Short mmCIF file of C-alpha atoms and ligand atoms in Angstrom, two decimals:
data_model
loop_
_atom_site.label_atom_id
_atom_site.label_comp_id
_atom_site.label_asym_id
_atom_site.label_seq_id
_atom_site.Cartn_x
_atom_site.Cartn_y
_atom_site.Cartn_z
CA UNK A 154 43.14 15.65 -28.10
CA UNK A 155 40.51 17.28 -30.22
CA UNK A 156 41.87 20.77 -30.25
CA UNK A 157 45.34 21.79 -29.24
CA UNK A 158 45.93 25.48 -29.11
CA UNK A 159 49.41 26.85 -29.58
CA UNK A 160 49.25 30.55 -28.79
CA UNK A 161 50.74 31.72 -25.54
CA UNK A 162 50.53 34.89 -23.50
CA UNK A 163 52.50 36.38 -20.66
CA UNK A 164 50.02 35.12 -18.09
CA UNK A 165 50.23 31.51 -19.25
CA UNK A 166 53.23 29.90 -17.58
CA UNK A 167 55.77 28.22 -19.86
CA UNK A 168 54.21 24.85 -19.30
CA UNK A 169 53.02 23.46 -22.58
CA UNK A 170 56.25 22.16 -24.01
CA UNK A 171 59.15 20.04 -22.92
CA UNK A 172 58.79 19.73 -19.16
CA UNK A 173 57.76 16.36 -17.75
CA UNK A 174 54.15 16.50 -16.62
CA UNK A 175 53.61 16.77 -12.87
CA UNK A 176 50.42 14.75 -13.25
CA UNK A 177 49.98 12.35 -16.15
CA UNK A 178 46.67 10.57 -16.67
CA UNK A 179 46.73 8.06 -19.48
CA UNK A 180 43.78 6.15 -20.97
CA UNK A 181 42.06 6.10 -17.58
CA UNK A 182 38.96 3.94 -17.28
CA UNK A 183 36.86 3.65 -14.12
CA UNK A 184 33.57 1.96 -13.33
CA UNK A 185 31.00 1.50 -10.60
CA UNK A 186 30.43 -2.24 -10.77
CA UNK A 187 29.64 -3.11 -14.38
CA UNK A 188 28.88 0.48 -15.31
CA UNK A 189 31.90 2.24 -16.82
CA UNK A 190 31.86 5.98 -16.12
CA UNK A 191 35.31 7.13 -17.33
CA UNK A 192 36.09 5.99 -20.86
CA UNK A 193 39.78 6.61 -21.44
CA UNK A 194 40.79 9.98 -20.00
CA UNK A 195 44.13 11.47 -21.08
CA UNK A 196 45.32 14.61 -19.28
CA UNK A 197 48.84 15.90 -18.70
CA UNK A 198 49.28 18.71 -16.22
CA UNK A 199 52.56 20.62 -16.30
CA UNK A 200 54.43 21.85 -13.21
CA UNK A 201 52.74 25.03 -12.02
CA UNK A 202 49.83 24.68 -14.41
CA UNK A 203 46.18 25.18 -13.41
CA UNK A 204 43.75 23.04 -15.41
CA UNK A 205 39.97 23.33 -15.12
CA UNK A 206 37.84 20.29 -15.96
CA UNK A 207 34.38 21.57 -16.78
CA UNK A 208 31.22 19.57 -17.24
CA UNK A 209 27.56 19.39 -16.38
CA UNK A 210 26.09 17.35 -13.51
CA UNK A 211 26.78 13.64 -13.79
CA UNK A 212 29.45 13.92 -16.50
CA UNK A 213 32.20 12.30 -14.42
CA UNK A 214 34.09 15.13 -12.71
CA UNK A 215 33.91 13.68 -9.20
CA UNK A 216 34.56 10.17 -10.49
CA UNK A 217 37.73 11.45 -12.14
CA UNK A 218 38.88 13.11 -8.90
CA UNK A 219 38.03 10.03 -6.83
CA UNK A 220 39.79 7.73 -9.27
CA UNK A 221 42.90 9.93 -9.13
CA UNK A 222 42.79 9.66 -5.31
CA UNK A 223 42.21 5.89 -5.30
CA UNK A 224 38.73 6.19 -3.78
CA UNK A 225 37.20 4.72 -6.93
CA UNK A 226 39.36 1.90 -8.32
CA UNK A 227 41.07 2.27 -11.69
CA UNK A 228 39.82 -0.28 -14.22
CA UNK A 229 42.66 0.37 -16.66
CA UNK A 230 45.08 3.11 -17.57
CA UNK A 231 47.77 4.83 -15.54
CA UNK A 232 48.22 7.80 -13.22
CA UNK A 233 51.69 9.18 -12.52
CA UNK A 234 52.66 11.97 -10.16
CA UNK A 235 56.02 13.62 -10.80
CA UNK A 236 57.11 10.51 -12.67
CA UNK A 237 55.95 8.00 -10.02
CA UNK A 238 53.23 5.55 -11.04
CA UNK A 239 50.56 5.72 -8.32
CA UNK A 240 47.85 3.75 -10.16
CA UNK A 241 47.86 0.79 -7.78
CA UNK A 242 48.57 2.71 -4.56
CA UNK A 243 46.07 3.23 -1.76
CA UNK A 244 44.81 6.77 -1.13
CA UNK A 245 47.15 7.59 1.75
CA UNK A 246 50.16 6.42 -0.25
CA UNK A 247 49.09 8.68 -3.13
CA UNK A 248 48.98 11.58 -0.69
CA UNK A 249 52.52 10.71 0.37
CA UNK A 250 53.54 10.81 -3.32
CA UNK A 251 52.18 14.33 -3.65
CA UNK A 252 48.47 14.23 -4.44
CA UNK A 253 46.01 16.21 -2.32
CA UNK A 254 42.27 16.47 -2.64
CA UNK A 255 39.53 18.90 -1.68
CA UNK A 256 36.33 16.87 -2.08
CA UNK A 257 33.03 18.16 -3.41
CA UNK A 258 31.01 19.44 -0.45
CA UNK A 259 34.29 20.05 1.43
CA UNK A 260 33.78 17.23 3.97
CA UNK A 261 34.96 19.19 6.97
CA UNK A 262 34.88 17.29 10.27
CA UNK A 263 32.17 19.40 11.85
CA UNK A 264 32.76 18.53 15.51
CA UNK A 265 36.54 18.94 15.30
CA UNK A 266 38.16 22.35 15.64
CA UNK A 267 39.65 24.22 12.72
CA UNK A 268 43.14 23.35 13.94
CA UNK A 269 42.27 19.67 14.38
CA UNK A 270 40.81 19.60 10.88
CA UNK A 271 44.06 20.93 9.44
CA UNK A 272 46.07 18.48 11.55
CA UNK A 273 44.33 15.54 9.86
CA UNK A 274 46.12 16.64 6.70
CA UNK A 275 49.53 16.42 8.35
CA UNK A 276 49.68 12.63 8.79
CA UNK A 277 51.94 11.84 5.83
CA UNK A 278 54.40 14.62 6.68
CA UNK A 279 55.50 13.24 10.05
CA UNK A 280 54.96 16.70 11.54
CA UNK A 281 52.28 17.38 14.14
CA UNK A 282 52.32 21.13 14.04
CA UNK A 283 50.33 23.17 11.54
CA UNK A 284 52.88 25.18 9.50
CA UNK A 285 52.56 28.91 10.13
CA UNK A 286 52.45 29.67 6.40
CA UNK A 287 49.04 27.99 6.15
CA UNK A 288 47.65 30.43 8.68
CA UNK A 289 49.40 33.26 6.83
CA UNK A 290 47.63 32.14 3.65
CA UNK A 291 44.26 31.87 5.45
CA UNK A 292 44.24 34.43 8.30
CA UNK A 293 40.58 33.71 9.07
CA UNK A 294 41.56 30.15 10.05
CA UNK A 295 44.06 31.46 12.58
CA UNK A 296 41.36 33.68 14.04
CA UNK A 297 39.03 30.70 14.27
CA UNK A 298 41.45 27.89 15.00
CA UNK A 299 39.66 26.84 18.18
CA UNK A 300 36.20 26.93 16.65
CA UNK A 301 34.37 23.82 15.48
CA UNK A 302 34.53 23.23 11.74
CA UNK A 303 30.77 22.88 11.51
CA UNK A 304 30.30 26.45 12.76
CA UNK A 305 32.23 28.04 9.88
CA UNK A 306 30.54 29.63 6.88
CA UNK A 307 30.67 27.82 3.54
CA UNK A 308 33.48 30.03 2.27
CA UNK A 309 35.47 29.56 5.48
CA UNK A 310 34.97 25.79 5.30
CA UNK A 311 36.28 25.84 1.75
CA UNK A 312 39.41 27.65 2.95
CA UNK A 313 39.74 25.08 5.72
CA UNK A 314 39.41 22.20 3.25
CA UNK A 315 42.11 23.76 1.07
CA UNK A 316 44.38 24.33 4.08
CA UNK A 317 43.88 20.71 5.17
CA UNK A 318 44.85 19.53 1.70
CA UNK A 319 47.92 21.79 1.61
CA UNK A 320 49.08 20.48 5.00
CA UNK A 321 50.45 17.38 3.25
CA UNK A 322 52.74 19.56 1.08
CA UNK A 323 51.31 18.32 -2.20
CA UNK A 324 52.78 18.59 -5.68
CA UNK A 325 49.32 18.37 -7.22
CA UNK A 326 46.17 19.82 -5.68
CA UNK A 327 42.80 18.47 -6.85
CA UNK A 328 39.66 20.48 -6.10
CA UNK A 329 36.22 19.14 -6.88
CA UNK A 330 33.74 21.97 -7.57
CA UNK A 331 35.13 24.33 -4.93
CA UNK A 332 32.70 27.13 -5.86
CA UNK A 333 29.57 25.06 -5.27
CA UNK A 334 27.30 26.90 -2.85
CA UNK A 335 29.69 29.84 -2.47
CA UNK A 336 28.65 33.43 -3.13
CA UNK A 337 30.22 35.38 -6.04
CA UNK A 338 32.48 37.72 -4.03
CA UNK A 339 33.93 34.75 -2.15
CA UNK A 340 34.37 32.86 -5.43
CA UNK A 341 36.55 35.70 -6.74
CA UNK A 342 38.59 35.63 -3.56
CA UNK A 343 39.03 31.87 -3.92
CA UNK A 344 40.33 32.41 -7.46
CA UNK A 345 42.96 34.81 -6.15
CA UNK A 346 43.88 32.34 -3.41
CA UNK A 347 44.36 29.43 -5.82
CA UNK A 348 46.62 31.48 -8.08
CA UNK A 349 48.58 32.65 -5.06
CA UNK A 350 49.01 29.06 -3.90
CA UNK A 351 50.27 28.10 -7.35
CA UNK A 352 52.62 31.08 -7.53
CA UNK A 353 54.03 30.66 -4.02
CA UNK A 354 54.25 26.87 -3.91
CA UNK A 355 54.70 26.10 -7.59
CA UNK A 356 52.23 23.25 -7.43
CA UNK A 357 49.95 22.02 -10.17
CA UNK A 358 46.20 22.34 -9.74
CA UNK A 359 43.30 20.45 -11.29
CA UNK A 360 39.93 21.97 -10.50
CA UNK A 361 36.55 20.66 -11.60
CA UNK A 362 33.98 23.36 -12.23
CA UNK A 363 30.66 24.32 -13.71
CA UNK A 364 31.20 28.09 -13.31
CA UNK A 365 32.88 29.28 -16.50
CA UNK A 366 33.80 32.73 -15.15
CA UNK A 367 35.75 31.09 -12.32
CA UNK A 368 37.55 28.74 -14.70
CA UNK A 369 38.40 31.71 -16.95
CA UNK A 370 39.77 33.50 -13.91
CA UNK A 371 42.03 30.74 -12.57
CA UNK A 372 42.82 28.22 -15.28
CA UNK A 373 45.66 28.20 -17.79
CA UNK A 374 43.82 25.52 -19.73
CA UNK A 375 40.18 24.45 -19.83
CA UNK A 376 38.97 20.92 -20.61
CA UNK A 377 35.38 19.79 -20.99
CA UNK A 378 34.27 16.34 -19.83
CA UNK A 379 31.09 14.86 -21.24
CA UNK A 380 29.80 11.39 -20.38
CA UNK A 381 33.21 10.33 -19.12
CA UNK A 382 35.30 11.53 -22.07
CA UNK A 383 37.23 14.76 -22.66
CA UNK A 384 35.50 16.40 -25.61
CA UNK A 385 37.16 19.82 -25.73
CA UNK A 386 40.43 21.44 -24.74
CA UNK A 387 41.67 24.99 -25.09
CA UNK A 388 44.19 27.32 -23.56
CA UNK A 389 42.50 30.06 -21.59
CA UNK A 390 44.02 32.64 -23.92
CA UNK A 391 42.34 31.04 -26.96
CA UNK A 392 39.08 29.91 -25.45
CA UNK A 393 35.81 30.31 -27.32
CA UNK A 394 33.66 31.03 -24.27
CA UNK A 395 30.39 30.64 -26.13
CA UNK A 396 31.42 27.17 -27.30
CA UNK A 397 32.37 26.05 -23.78
CA UNK A 398 29.18 27.60 -22.40
CA UNK A 399 27.19 25.46 -24.83
CA UNK A 400 28.78 22.32 -23.37
CA UNK A 401 27.72 23.49 -19.91
CA UNK A 402 24.14 24.45 -20.70
CA UNK A 403 21.43 21.89 -20.14
N1 ATP B 1203 28.76 5.52 -6.21
C1 ATP B 1203 28.23 5.44 -7.44
N2 ATP B 1203 27.67 4.31 -7.89
C2 ATP B 1203 27.16 4.22 -9.14
N3 ATP B 1203 27.16 5.22 -10.02
C3 ATP B 1203 27.70 6.38 -9.64
C4 ATP B 1203 28.26 6.56 -8.33
N4 ATP B 1203 28.73 7.82 -8.23
C5 ATP B 1203 28.47 8.41 -9.41
N5 ATP B 1203 27.86 7.55 -10.26
C6 ATP B 1203 27.45 7.85 -11.64
O1 ATP B 1203 28.60 8.19 -12.39
C7 ATP B 1203 28.32 9.26 -13.30
C8 ATP B 1203 29.27 10.41 -13.04
O2 ATP B 1203 29.01 10.94 -11.75
P1 ATP B 1203 29.97 12.02 -11.07
O3 ATP B 1203 29.58 12.12 -9.64
O4 ATP B 1203 31.37 11.69 -11.38
O5 ATP B 1203 29.52 13.33 -11.88
P2 ATP B 1203 29.92 14.85 -11.63
O6 ATP B 1203 30.41 15.38 -12.95
O7 ATP B 1203 30.83 14.99 -10.48
O8 ATP B 1203 28.50 15.52 -11.31
P3 ATP B 1203 28.12 16.75 -10.31
O9 ATP B 1203 28.44 17.99 -11.07
O10 ATP B 1203 26.66 16.59 -10.09
O11 ATP B 1203 28.92 16.61 -9.05
C9 ATP B 1203 26.85 9.62 -13.09
O12 ATP B 1203 26.11 8.94 -14.08
C10 ATP B 1203 26.54 9.06 -11.72
O13 ATP B 1203 25.20 8.69 -11.61
MG1 MG B 1204 30.69 15.94 -8.71
#
């Protein structure tokens, strides 16, 4: 890694040393046909850690997320979740091993109800009932559980997409640009929600982002992806915001 910071602060969980990574991505390459888009990504995410992967449009954020989920095939390299190699598994099997995904644009089933949307996330758990704690986390979804997904606001749909992902009881939650198209006050609320999810469930979170203030709010560590390679890494406590902002400016 280009820059490894060592300082810690009380708000950074004790994640940087020792513990086996919850998600380990090693020398990951992915391509669309002949065109390689990820050129050897290495990221370790500790238990309970929130990592933001920042980068401009077209830099490879969604490709990374999709490759982790098995939607884009891995060309070479490995992905392990809590010590289990998932590199060759199909998407649903990766979900069963503890990966969950909130896609860019949320991809809510617009004609299905809120409750039915969440139920689609339950398949790997063997349960058919939406756990009450999801509705406790997102009270607005309880209020609207009979409403069609397509009739929710953008912020409500984002909560629904997160609830659907959490329904599979993941160890690692991946979110692809969750703040896209969401207004600032709702973005702040989403930051609080993600930290609450991490604190209550102890899961690891990887979030791709272009909004630096959001990443500074939620992430323990910030990475920058450029043209399919990680070009910068810093702990939130040590971040040079101006330097990261330069990576993000066009
Ligand atoms: N299905 C595809 N087929 C071919 N090339 C693709 C495909 N999807 C993405 N790409 C290319 O891969 C590169 C990375 O795209 P990707 O969608 O991962 O970027 P991103 O960082 O998520 O961008 P954005 O912030 O706009 O969502 C881009 O050059 C893009 O054109
Ligand atoms: Mg994208």
